[in-house]
Tab-separated table of C-alpha atoms in Angstrom:
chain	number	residue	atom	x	y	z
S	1252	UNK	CA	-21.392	6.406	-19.178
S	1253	UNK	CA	-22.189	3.300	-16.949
S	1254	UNK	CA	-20.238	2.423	-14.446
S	1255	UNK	CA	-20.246	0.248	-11.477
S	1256	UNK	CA	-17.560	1.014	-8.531
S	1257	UNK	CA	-17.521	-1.774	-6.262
S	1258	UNK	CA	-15.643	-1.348	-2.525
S	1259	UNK	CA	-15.282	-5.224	-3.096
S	1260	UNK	CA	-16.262	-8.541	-4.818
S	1261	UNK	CA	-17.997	-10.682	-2.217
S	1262	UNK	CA	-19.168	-9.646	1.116
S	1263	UNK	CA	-18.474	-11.716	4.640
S	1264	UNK	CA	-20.447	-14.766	4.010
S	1265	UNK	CA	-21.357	-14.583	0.870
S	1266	UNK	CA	-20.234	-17.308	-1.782
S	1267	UNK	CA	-21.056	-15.067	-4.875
S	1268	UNK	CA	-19.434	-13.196	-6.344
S	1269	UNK	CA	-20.818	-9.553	-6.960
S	1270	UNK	CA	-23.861	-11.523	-5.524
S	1271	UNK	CA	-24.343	-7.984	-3.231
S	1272	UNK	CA	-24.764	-5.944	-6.513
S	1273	UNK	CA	-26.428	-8.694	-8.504
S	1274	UNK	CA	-30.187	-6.754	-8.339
S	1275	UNK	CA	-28.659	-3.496	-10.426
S	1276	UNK	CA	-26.150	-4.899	-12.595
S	1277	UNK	CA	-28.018	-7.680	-13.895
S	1278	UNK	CA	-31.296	-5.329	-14.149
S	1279	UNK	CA	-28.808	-2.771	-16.349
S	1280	UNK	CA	-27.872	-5.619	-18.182
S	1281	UNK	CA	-31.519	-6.601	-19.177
S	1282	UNK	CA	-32.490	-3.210	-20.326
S	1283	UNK	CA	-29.549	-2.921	-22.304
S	1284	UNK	CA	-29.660	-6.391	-23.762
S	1285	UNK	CA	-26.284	-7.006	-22.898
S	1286	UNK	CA	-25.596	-10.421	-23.049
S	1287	UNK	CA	-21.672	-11.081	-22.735
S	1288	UNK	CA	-19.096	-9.363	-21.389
S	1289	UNK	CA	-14.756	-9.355	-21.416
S	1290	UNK	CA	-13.159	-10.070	-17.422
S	1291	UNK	CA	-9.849	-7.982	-17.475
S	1292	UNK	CA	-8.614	-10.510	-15.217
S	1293	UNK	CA	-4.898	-9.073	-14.789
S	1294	UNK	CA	-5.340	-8.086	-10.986
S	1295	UNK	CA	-5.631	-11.870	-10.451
S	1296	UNK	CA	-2.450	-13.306	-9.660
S	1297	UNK	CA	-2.889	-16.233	-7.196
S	1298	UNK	CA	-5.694	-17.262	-8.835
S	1299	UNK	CA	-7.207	-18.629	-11.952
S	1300	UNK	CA	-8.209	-16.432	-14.810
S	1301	UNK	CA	-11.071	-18.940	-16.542
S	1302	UNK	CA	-12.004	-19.997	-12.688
S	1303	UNK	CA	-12.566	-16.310	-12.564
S	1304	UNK	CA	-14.688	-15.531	-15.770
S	1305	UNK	CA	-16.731	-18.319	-15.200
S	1306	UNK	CA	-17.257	-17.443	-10.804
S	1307	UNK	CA	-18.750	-14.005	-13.021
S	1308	UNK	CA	-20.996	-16.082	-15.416
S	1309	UNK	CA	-22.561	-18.169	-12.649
S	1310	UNK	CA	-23.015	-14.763	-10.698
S	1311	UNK	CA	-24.562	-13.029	-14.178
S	1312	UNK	CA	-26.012	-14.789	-16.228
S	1313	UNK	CA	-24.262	-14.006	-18.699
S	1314	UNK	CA	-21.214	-15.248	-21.104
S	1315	UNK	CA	-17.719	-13.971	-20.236
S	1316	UNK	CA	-14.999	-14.125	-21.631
S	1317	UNK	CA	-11.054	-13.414	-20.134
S	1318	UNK	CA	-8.944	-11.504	-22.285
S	1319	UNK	CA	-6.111	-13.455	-21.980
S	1320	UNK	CA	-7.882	-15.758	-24.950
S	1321	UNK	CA	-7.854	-12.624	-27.700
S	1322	UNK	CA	-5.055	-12.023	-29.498
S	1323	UNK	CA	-5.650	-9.054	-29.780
S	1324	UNK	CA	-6.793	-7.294	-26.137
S	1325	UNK	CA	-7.507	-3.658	-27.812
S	1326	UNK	CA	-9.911	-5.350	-30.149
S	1327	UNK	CA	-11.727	-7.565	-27.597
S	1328	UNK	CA	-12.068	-4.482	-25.777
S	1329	UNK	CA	-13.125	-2.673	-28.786
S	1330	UNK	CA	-16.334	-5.183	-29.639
S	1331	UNK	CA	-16.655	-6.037	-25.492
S	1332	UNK	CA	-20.941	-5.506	-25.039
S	1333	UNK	CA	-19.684	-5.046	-21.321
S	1334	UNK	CA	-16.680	-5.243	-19.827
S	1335	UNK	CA	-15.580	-6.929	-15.947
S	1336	UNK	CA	-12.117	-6.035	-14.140
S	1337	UNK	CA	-11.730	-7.657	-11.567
S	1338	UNK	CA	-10.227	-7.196	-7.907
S	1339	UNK	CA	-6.253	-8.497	-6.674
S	1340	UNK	CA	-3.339	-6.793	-6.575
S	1341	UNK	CA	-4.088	-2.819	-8.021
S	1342	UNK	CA	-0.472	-2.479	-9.180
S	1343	UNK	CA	-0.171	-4.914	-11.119
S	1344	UNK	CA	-3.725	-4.908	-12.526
S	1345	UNK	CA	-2.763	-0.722	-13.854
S	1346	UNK	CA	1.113	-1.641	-14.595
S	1347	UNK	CA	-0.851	-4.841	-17.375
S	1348	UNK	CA	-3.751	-2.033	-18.707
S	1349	UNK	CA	-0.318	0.353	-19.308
S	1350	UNK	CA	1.270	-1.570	-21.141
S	1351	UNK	CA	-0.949	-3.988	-23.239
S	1352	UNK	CA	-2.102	-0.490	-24.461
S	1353	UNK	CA	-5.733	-0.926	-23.159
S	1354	UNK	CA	-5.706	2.838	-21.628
S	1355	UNK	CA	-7.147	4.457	-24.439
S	1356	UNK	CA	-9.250	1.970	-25.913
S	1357	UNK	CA	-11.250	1.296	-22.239
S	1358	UNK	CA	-11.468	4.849	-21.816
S	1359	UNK	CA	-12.850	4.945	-25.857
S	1360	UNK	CA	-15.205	2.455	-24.969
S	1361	UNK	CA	-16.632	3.802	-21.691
S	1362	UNK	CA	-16.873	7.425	-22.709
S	1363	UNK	CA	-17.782	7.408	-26.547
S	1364	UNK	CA	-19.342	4.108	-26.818
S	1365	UNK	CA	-20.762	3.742	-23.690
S	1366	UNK	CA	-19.852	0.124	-23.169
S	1367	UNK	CA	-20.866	-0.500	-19.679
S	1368	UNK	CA	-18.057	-0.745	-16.682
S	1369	UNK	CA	-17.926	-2.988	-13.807
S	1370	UNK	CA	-14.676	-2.596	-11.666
S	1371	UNK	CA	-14.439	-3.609	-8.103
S	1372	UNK	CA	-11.660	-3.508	-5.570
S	1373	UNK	CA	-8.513	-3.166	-7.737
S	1374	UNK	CA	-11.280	-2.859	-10.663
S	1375	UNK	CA	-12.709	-0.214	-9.132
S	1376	UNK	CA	-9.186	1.593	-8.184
S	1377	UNK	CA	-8.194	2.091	-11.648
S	1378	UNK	CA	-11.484	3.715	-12.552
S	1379	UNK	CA	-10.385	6.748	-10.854
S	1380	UNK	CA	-8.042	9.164	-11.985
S	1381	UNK	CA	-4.825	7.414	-10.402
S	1382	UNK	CA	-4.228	4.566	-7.973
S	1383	UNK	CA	-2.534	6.613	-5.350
S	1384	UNK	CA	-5.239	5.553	-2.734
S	1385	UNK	CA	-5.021	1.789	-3.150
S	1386	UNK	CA	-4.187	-0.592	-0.127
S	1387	UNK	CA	-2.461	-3.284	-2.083
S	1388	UNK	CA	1.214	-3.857	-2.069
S	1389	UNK	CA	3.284	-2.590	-4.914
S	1390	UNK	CA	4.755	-5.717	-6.049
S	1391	UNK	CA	6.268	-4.581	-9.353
S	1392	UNK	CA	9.666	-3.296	-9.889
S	1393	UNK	CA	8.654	-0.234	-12.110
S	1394	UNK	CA	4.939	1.120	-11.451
S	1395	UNK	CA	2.606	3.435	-12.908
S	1396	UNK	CA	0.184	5.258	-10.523
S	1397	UNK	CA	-2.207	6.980	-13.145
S	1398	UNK	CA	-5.066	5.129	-14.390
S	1399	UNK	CA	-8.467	5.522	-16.435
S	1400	UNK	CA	-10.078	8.403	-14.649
S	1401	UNK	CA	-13.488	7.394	-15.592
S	1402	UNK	CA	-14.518	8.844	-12.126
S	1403	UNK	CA	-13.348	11.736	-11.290
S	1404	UNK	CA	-12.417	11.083	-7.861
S	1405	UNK	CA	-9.874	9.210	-5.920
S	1406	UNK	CA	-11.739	6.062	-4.417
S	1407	UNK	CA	-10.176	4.196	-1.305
S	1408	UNK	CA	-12.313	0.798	-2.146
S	1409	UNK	CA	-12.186	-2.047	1.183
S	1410	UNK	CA	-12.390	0.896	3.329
S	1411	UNK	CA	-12.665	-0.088	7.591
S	1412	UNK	CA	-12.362	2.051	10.677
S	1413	UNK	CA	-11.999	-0.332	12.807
S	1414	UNK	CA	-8.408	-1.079	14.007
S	1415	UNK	CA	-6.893	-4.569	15.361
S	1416	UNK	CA	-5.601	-4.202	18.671
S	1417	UNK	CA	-1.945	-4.261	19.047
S	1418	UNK	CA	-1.329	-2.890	15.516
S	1419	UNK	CA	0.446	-0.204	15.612
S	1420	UNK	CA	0.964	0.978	12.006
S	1421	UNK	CA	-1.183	3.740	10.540
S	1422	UNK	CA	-5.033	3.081	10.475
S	1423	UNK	CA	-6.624	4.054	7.551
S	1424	UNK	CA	-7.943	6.955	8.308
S	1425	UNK	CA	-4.287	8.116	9.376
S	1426	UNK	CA	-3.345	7.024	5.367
S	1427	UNK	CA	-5.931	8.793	3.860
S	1428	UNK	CA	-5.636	12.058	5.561
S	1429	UNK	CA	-2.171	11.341	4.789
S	1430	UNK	CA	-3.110	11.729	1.137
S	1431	UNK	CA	-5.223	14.428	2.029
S	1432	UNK	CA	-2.558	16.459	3.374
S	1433	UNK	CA	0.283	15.595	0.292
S	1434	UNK	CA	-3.026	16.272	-1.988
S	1435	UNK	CA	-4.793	19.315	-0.103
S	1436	UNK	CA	-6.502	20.004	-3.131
S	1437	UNK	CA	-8.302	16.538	-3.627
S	1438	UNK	CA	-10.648	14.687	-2.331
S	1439	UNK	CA	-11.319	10.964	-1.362
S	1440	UNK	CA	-14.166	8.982	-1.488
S	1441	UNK	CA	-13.874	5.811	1.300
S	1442	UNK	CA	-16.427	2.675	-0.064
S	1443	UNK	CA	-16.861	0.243	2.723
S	1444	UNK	CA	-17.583	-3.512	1.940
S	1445	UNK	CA	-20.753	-4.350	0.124
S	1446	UNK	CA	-21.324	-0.378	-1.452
S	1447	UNK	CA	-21.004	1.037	-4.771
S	1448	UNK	CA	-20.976	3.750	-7.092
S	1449	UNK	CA	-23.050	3.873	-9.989
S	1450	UNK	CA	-22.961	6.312	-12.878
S	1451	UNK	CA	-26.021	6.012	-15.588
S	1452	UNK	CA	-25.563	8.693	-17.957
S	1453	UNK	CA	-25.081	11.324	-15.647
S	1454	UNK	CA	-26.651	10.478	-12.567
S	1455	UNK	CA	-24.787	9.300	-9.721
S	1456	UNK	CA	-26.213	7.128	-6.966
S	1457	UNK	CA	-25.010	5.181	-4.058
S	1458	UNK	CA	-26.078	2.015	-2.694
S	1459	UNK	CA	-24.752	0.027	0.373
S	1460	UNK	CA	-26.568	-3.568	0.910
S	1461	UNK	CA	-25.561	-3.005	4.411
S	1462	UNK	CA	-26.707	0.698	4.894
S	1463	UNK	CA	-23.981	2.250	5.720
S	1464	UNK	CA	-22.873	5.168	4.513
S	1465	UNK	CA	-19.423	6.390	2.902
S	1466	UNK	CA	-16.807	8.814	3.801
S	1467	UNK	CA	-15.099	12.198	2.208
S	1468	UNK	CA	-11.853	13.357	3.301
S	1469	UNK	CA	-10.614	16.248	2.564
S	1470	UNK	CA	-7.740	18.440	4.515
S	1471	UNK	CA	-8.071	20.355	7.314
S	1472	UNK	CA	-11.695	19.321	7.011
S	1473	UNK	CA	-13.661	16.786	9.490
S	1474	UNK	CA	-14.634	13.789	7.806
S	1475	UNK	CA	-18.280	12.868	7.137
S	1476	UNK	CA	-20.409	10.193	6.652
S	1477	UNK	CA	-23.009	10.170	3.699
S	1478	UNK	CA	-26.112	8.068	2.506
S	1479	UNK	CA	-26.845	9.706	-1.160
S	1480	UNK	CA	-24.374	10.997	-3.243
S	1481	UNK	CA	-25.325	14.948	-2.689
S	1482	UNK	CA	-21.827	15.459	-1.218
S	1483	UNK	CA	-19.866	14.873	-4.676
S	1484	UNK	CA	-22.156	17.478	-6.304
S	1485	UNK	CA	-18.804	20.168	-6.327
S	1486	UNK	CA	-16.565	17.451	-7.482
S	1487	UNK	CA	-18.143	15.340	-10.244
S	1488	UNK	CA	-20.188	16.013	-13.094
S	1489	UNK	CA	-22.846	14.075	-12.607
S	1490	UNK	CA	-26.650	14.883	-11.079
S	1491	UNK	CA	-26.138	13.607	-7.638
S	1492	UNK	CA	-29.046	11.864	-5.976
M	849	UNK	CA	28.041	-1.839	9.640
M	850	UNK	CA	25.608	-0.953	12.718
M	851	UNK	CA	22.043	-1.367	11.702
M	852	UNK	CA	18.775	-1.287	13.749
M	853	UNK	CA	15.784	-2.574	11.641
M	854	UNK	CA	12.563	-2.140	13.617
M	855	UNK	CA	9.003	-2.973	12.490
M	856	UNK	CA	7.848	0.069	14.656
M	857	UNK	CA	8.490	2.968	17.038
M	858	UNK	CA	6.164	2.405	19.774
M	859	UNK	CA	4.869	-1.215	21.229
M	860	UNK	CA	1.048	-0.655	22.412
M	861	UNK	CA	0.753	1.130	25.378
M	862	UNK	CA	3.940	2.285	25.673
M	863	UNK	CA	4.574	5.600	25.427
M	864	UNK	CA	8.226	6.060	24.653
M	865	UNK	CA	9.452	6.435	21.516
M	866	UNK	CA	11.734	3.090	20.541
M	867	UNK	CA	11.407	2.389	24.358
M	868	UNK	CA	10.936	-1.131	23.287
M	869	UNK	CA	14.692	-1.561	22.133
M	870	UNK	CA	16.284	1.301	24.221
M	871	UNK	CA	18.262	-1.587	25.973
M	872	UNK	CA	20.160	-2.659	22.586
M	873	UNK	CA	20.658	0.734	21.187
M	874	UNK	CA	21.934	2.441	24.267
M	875	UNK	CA	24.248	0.139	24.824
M	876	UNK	CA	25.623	0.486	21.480
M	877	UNK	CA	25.554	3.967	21.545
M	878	UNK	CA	27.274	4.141	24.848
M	879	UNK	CA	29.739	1.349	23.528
M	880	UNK	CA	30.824	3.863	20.499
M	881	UNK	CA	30.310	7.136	22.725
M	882	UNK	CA	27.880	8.505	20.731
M	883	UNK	CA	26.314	11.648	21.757
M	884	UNK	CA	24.102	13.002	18.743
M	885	UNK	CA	22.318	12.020	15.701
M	886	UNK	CA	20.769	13.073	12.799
M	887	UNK	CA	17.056	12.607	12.270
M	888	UNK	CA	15.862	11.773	8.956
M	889	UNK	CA	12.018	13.181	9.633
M	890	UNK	CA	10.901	12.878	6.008
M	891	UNK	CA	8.457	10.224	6.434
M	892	UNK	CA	6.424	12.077	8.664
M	893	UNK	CA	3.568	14.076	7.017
M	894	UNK	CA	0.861	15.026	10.007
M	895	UNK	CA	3.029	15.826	12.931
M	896	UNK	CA	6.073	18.312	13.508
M	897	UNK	CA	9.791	16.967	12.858
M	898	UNK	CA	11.088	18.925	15.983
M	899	UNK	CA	8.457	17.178	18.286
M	900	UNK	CA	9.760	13.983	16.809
M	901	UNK	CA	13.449	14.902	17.330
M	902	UNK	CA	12.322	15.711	21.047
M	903	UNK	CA	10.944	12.756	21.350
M	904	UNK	CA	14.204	10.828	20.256
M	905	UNK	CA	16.439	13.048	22.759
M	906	UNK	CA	14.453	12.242	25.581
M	907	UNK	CA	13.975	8.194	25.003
M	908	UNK	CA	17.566	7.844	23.901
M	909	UNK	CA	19.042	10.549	25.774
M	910	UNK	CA	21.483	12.219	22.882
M	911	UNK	CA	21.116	15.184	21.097
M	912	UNK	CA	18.770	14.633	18.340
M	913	UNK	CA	18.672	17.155	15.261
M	914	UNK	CA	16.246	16.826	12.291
M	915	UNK	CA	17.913	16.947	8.842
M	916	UNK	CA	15.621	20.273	8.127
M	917	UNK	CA	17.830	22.307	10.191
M	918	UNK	CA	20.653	22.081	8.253
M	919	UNK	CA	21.600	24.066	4.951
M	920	UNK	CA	23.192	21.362	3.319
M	921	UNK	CA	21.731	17.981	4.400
M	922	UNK	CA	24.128	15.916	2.647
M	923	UNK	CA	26.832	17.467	4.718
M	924	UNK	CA	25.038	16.692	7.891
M	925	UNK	CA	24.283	13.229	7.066
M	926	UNK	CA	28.305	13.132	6.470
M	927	UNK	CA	29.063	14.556	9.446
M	928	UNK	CA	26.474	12.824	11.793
M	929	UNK	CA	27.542	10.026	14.570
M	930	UNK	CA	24.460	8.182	13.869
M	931	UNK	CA	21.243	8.348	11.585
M	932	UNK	CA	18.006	8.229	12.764
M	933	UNK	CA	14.523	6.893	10.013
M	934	UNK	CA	11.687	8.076	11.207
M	935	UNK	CA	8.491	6.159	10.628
M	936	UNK	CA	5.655	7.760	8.681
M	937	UNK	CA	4.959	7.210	4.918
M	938	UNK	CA	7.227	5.080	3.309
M	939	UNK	CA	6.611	6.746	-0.086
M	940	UNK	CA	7.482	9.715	0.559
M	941	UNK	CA	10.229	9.041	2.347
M	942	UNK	CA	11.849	7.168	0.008
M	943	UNK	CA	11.091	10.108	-2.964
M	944	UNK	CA	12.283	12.845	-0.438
M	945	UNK	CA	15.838	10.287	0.205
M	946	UNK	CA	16.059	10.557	-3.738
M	947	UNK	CA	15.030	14.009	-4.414
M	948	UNK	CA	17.377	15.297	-2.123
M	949	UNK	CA	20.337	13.022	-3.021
M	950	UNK	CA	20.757	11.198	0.239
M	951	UNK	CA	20.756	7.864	-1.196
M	952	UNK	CA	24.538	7.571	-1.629
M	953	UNK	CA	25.427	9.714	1.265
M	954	UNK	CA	23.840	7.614	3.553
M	955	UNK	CA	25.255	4.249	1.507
M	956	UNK	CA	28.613	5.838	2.179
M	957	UNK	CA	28.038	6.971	5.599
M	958	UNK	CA	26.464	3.513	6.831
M	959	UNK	CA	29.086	1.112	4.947
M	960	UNK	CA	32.160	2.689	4.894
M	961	UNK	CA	32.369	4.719	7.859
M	962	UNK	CA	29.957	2.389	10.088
M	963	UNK	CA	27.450	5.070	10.978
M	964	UNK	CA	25.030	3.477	12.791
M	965	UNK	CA	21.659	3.457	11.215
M	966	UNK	CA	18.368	3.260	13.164
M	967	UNK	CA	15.296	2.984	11.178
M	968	UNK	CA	11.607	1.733	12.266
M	969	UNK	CA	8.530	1.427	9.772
M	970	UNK	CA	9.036	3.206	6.950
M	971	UNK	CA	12.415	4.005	8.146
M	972	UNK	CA	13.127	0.628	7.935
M	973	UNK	CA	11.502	-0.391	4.565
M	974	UNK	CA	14.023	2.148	2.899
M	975	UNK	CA	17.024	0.086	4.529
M	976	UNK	CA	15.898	-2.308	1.878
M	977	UNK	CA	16.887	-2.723	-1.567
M	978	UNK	CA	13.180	-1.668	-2.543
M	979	UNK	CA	9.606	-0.602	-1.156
M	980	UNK	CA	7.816	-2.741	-2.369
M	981	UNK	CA	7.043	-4.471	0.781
M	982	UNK	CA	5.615	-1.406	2.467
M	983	UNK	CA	1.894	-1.039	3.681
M	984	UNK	CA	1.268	2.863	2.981
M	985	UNK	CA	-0.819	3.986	0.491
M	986	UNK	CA	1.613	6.210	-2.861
M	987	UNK	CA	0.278	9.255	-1.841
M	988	UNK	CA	2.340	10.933	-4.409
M	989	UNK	CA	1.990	11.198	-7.988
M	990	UNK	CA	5.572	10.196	-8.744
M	991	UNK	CA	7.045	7.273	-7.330
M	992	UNK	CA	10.429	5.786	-6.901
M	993	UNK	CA	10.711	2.297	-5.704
M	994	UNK	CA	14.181	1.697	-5.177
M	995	UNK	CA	15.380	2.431	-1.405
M	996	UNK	CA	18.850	1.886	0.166
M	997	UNK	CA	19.982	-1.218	0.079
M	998	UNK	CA	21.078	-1.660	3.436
M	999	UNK	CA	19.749	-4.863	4.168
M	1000	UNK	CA	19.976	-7.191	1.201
M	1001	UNK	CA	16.344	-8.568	1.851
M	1002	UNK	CA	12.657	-6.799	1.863
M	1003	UNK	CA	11.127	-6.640	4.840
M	1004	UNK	CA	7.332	-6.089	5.851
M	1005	UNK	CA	6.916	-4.052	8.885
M	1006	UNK	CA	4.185	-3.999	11.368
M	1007	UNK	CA	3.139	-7.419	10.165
M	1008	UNK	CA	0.076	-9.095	11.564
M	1009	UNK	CA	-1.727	-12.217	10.814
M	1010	UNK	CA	-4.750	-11.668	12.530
M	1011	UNK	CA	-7.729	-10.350	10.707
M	1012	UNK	CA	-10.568	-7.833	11.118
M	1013	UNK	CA	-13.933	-9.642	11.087
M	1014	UNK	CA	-15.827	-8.572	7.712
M	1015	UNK	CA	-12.782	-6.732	5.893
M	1016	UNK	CA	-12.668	-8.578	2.378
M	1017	UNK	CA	-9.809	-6.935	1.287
M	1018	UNK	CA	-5.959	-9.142	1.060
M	1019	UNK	CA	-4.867	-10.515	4.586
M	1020	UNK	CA	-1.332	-9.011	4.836
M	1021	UNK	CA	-0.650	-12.609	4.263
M	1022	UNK	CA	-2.066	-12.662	0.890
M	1023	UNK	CA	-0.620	-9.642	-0.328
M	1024	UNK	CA	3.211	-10.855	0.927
M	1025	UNK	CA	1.912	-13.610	-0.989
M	1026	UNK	CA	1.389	-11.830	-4.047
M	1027	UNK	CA	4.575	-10.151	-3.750
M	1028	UNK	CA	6.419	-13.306	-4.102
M	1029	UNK	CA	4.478	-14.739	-6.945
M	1030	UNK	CA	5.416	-11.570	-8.767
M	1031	UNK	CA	9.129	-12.321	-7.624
M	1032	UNK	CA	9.770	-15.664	-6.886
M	1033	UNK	CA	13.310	-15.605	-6.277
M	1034	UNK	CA	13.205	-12.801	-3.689
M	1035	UNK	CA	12.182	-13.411	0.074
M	1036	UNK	CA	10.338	-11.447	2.448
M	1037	UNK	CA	10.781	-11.044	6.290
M	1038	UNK	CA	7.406	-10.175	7.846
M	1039	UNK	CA	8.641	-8.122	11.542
M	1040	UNK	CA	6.102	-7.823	13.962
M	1041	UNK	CA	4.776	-4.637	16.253
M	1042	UNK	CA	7.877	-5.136	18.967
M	1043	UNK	CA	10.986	-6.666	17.223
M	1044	UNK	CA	13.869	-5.754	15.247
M	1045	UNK	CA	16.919	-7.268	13.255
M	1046	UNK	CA	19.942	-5.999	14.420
M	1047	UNK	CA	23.370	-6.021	11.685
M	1048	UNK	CA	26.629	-4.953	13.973
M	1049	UNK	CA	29.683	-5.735	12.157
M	1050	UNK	CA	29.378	-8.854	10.414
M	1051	UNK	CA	26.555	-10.376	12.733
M	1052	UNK	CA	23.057	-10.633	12.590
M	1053	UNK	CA	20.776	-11.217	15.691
M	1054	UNK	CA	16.924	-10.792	15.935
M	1055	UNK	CA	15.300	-9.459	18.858
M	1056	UNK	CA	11.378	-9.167	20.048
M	1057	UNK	CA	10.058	-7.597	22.946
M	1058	UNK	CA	7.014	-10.096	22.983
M	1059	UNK	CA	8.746	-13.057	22.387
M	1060	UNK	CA	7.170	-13.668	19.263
M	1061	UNK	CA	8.967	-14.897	15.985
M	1062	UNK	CA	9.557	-13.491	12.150
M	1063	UNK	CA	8.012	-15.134	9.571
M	1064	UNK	CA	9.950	-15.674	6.371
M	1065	UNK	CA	7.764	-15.609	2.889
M	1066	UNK	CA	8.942	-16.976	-0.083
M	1067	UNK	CA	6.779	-18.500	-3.187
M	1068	UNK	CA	5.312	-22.063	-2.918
M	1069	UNK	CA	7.256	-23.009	0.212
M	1070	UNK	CA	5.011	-22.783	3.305
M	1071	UNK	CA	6.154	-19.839	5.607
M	1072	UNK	CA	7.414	-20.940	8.893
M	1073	UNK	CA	8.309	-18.615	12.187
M	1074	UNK	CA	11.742	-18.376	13.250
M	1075	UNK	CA	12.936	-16.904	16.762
M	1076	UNK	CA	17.078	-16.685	15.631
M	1077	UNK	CA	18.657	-15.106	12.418
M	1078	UNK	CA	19.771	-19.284	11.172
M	1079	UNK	CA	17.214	-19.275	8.275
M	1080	UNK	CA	18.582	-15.822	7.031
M	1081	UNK	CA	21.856	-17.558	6.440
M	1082	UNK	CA	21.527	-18.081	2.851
M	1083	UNK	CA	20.586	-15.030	1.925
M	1084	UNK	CA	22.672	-12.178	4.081
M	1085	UNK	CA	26.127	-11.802	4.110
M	1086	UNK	CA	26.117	-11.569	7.924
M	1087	UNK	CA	26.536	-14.263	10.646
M	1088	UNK	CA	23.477	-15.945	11.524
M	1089	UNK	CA	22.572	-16.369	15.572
């Protein structure tokens, strides 16, 4: 497998996007000759699908293609080189996957084929095994919370400790031990802006263009703070570096 | 019906729970010689539902029992003199409402025999006809969105407009925003830390501790504050002030 898990698309400041993760991507792109890929653009709703297949293109280098212009989705997916999903609204991004049928055949193409992933934010949500530990609103009537389960593990992507003062619903630490404690038996992995996951064939590494670490909950446990991905080693099936 | 809608239980720095809008709930409570209530604790997941009943006793000053005490909770709810919604997780909440058929018990309770309902947080996203509008995270792996129905309009509690510097998730903004592209005919009422709408009998008045206004969201009209119920008009069946 290759994936990317992005916490987000652009960092503060920065006009590109996936411009922080530009230097692996683009240098797993080369070695795999991968010259196009397919955006999954349904997370985007107040925005522009093309505006944001061709943002990706500019960012790199390479063709890409939304898959609202196939026909057919499941065979775009099918002969995708590479395929993008994008960040906006998680619920709606899972509920679209679910129902255009695209479950399977992502999955097919990830795990068998090894068609390379690149998810971030809402993209990077529905690579784990549900979207229970998304912060977007669930804007959809009916909703489905289970998702691709590339990864293993729930991700909490955009994650922050800091608090705004005056606000005095949960913090997100409170949600995700929340989670912890309806979930004992899970775990959840907190990105903060500007890091990532990546799984090459079954290594796991973690990079933060900011150095900063990320976070495990668990319940009942106290929450760390780690730099290389040695933590996961009980929980995914990877070599952890 | 008798409804207190409150975007939270505590204001910051105060330490009393709904201390913020004792003033308009004692009065009413004294006005319809109530003397006990019914807490509906659900919502809470990290702390202890007697310590929140406590909590209500000694702000409001009436005996306060938890729905877990009782052997047949739909009885008590038909029984009580007024309900009490914790805050907490919205989620699970609302699943523990349905799972334990409270739904229509509390429908009945509130509308036909005027129980008066006090809800803040999640307590009062379930007043709603959905929660789709909340800000917790679906901790659980089943999901019911429907809530109560109370109120005929969602609401967004704890809603804040200012933003933490470097977080690239949605504003709160953006994701109300999102929620009304998805459902353009509906309209959202963002309630700040502090205030509360307040339904008794046929009359609907708006109240905030800090002075501040409630926004109104709906999609492609620009969202405007409002310090009096007017612009609710056409969309409750109450009388605006």
């Amino acid at each position: 497998m290759e994936l990317f898990l992005l916490s987000n698309g652009k960092v503060s400041g920065e006009s590109e996007l996936l411009g922080y993760a530009k230097g692996p991507i683009q240098s797993m792109l080369l070695s795999k000759k991968i010259r196009s890929a397919v955006l999954v653009p349904y997370a985007v709703i107040r925005g522009n699908y093309d505006a944001r297949a061709a943002e990706l293109e500019n960012s790199l280098g390479i063709q890409v293609t939304s898959l609202h212009h196939f026909d057919d989705p499941v065979k775009a997916i099918e002969e995708a080189e590479c395929i993008l999903v994008s960040g906006g609204n998680t619920w709606l991004l899972n509920q679209m996957l679910h129902e255009n049928g695209l479950i399977v055949p992502i999955q097919r193409a990830v795990r068998e084929r090894e068609i390379p992933y690149i998810g971030w934010s809402a993209g990077c949500n529905v690579a784990t095994p549900s979207i229970r530990t998304t912060n977007d609103m669930p804007v959809r009537n009916s909703v489905v919370l289970p998702a691709l389960g590339l990864f293993p593990v729930q991700i909490n992507p955009h994650y922050i400790d800091a608090h705004l003062s005056g606000h005095m619903g949960e913090t997100r630490d409170e949600r995700i031990a929340e989670f912890c404690a309806v979930n004992p038996s899970e775990y959840v992995i907190a990105l903060r802006e500007g890091s990532l996951l990546h799984v090459s064939g079954d290594e796991l590494e973690y990079y933060s263009v900011k150095a900063q670490g990320y976070k495990v909950f668990r319940h009942n446990q106290e929450t760390h703070e780690y730099f290389d991905t040695q933590a996961l080693a009980e929980v995914v099936p990877f070599r952890c570096r």
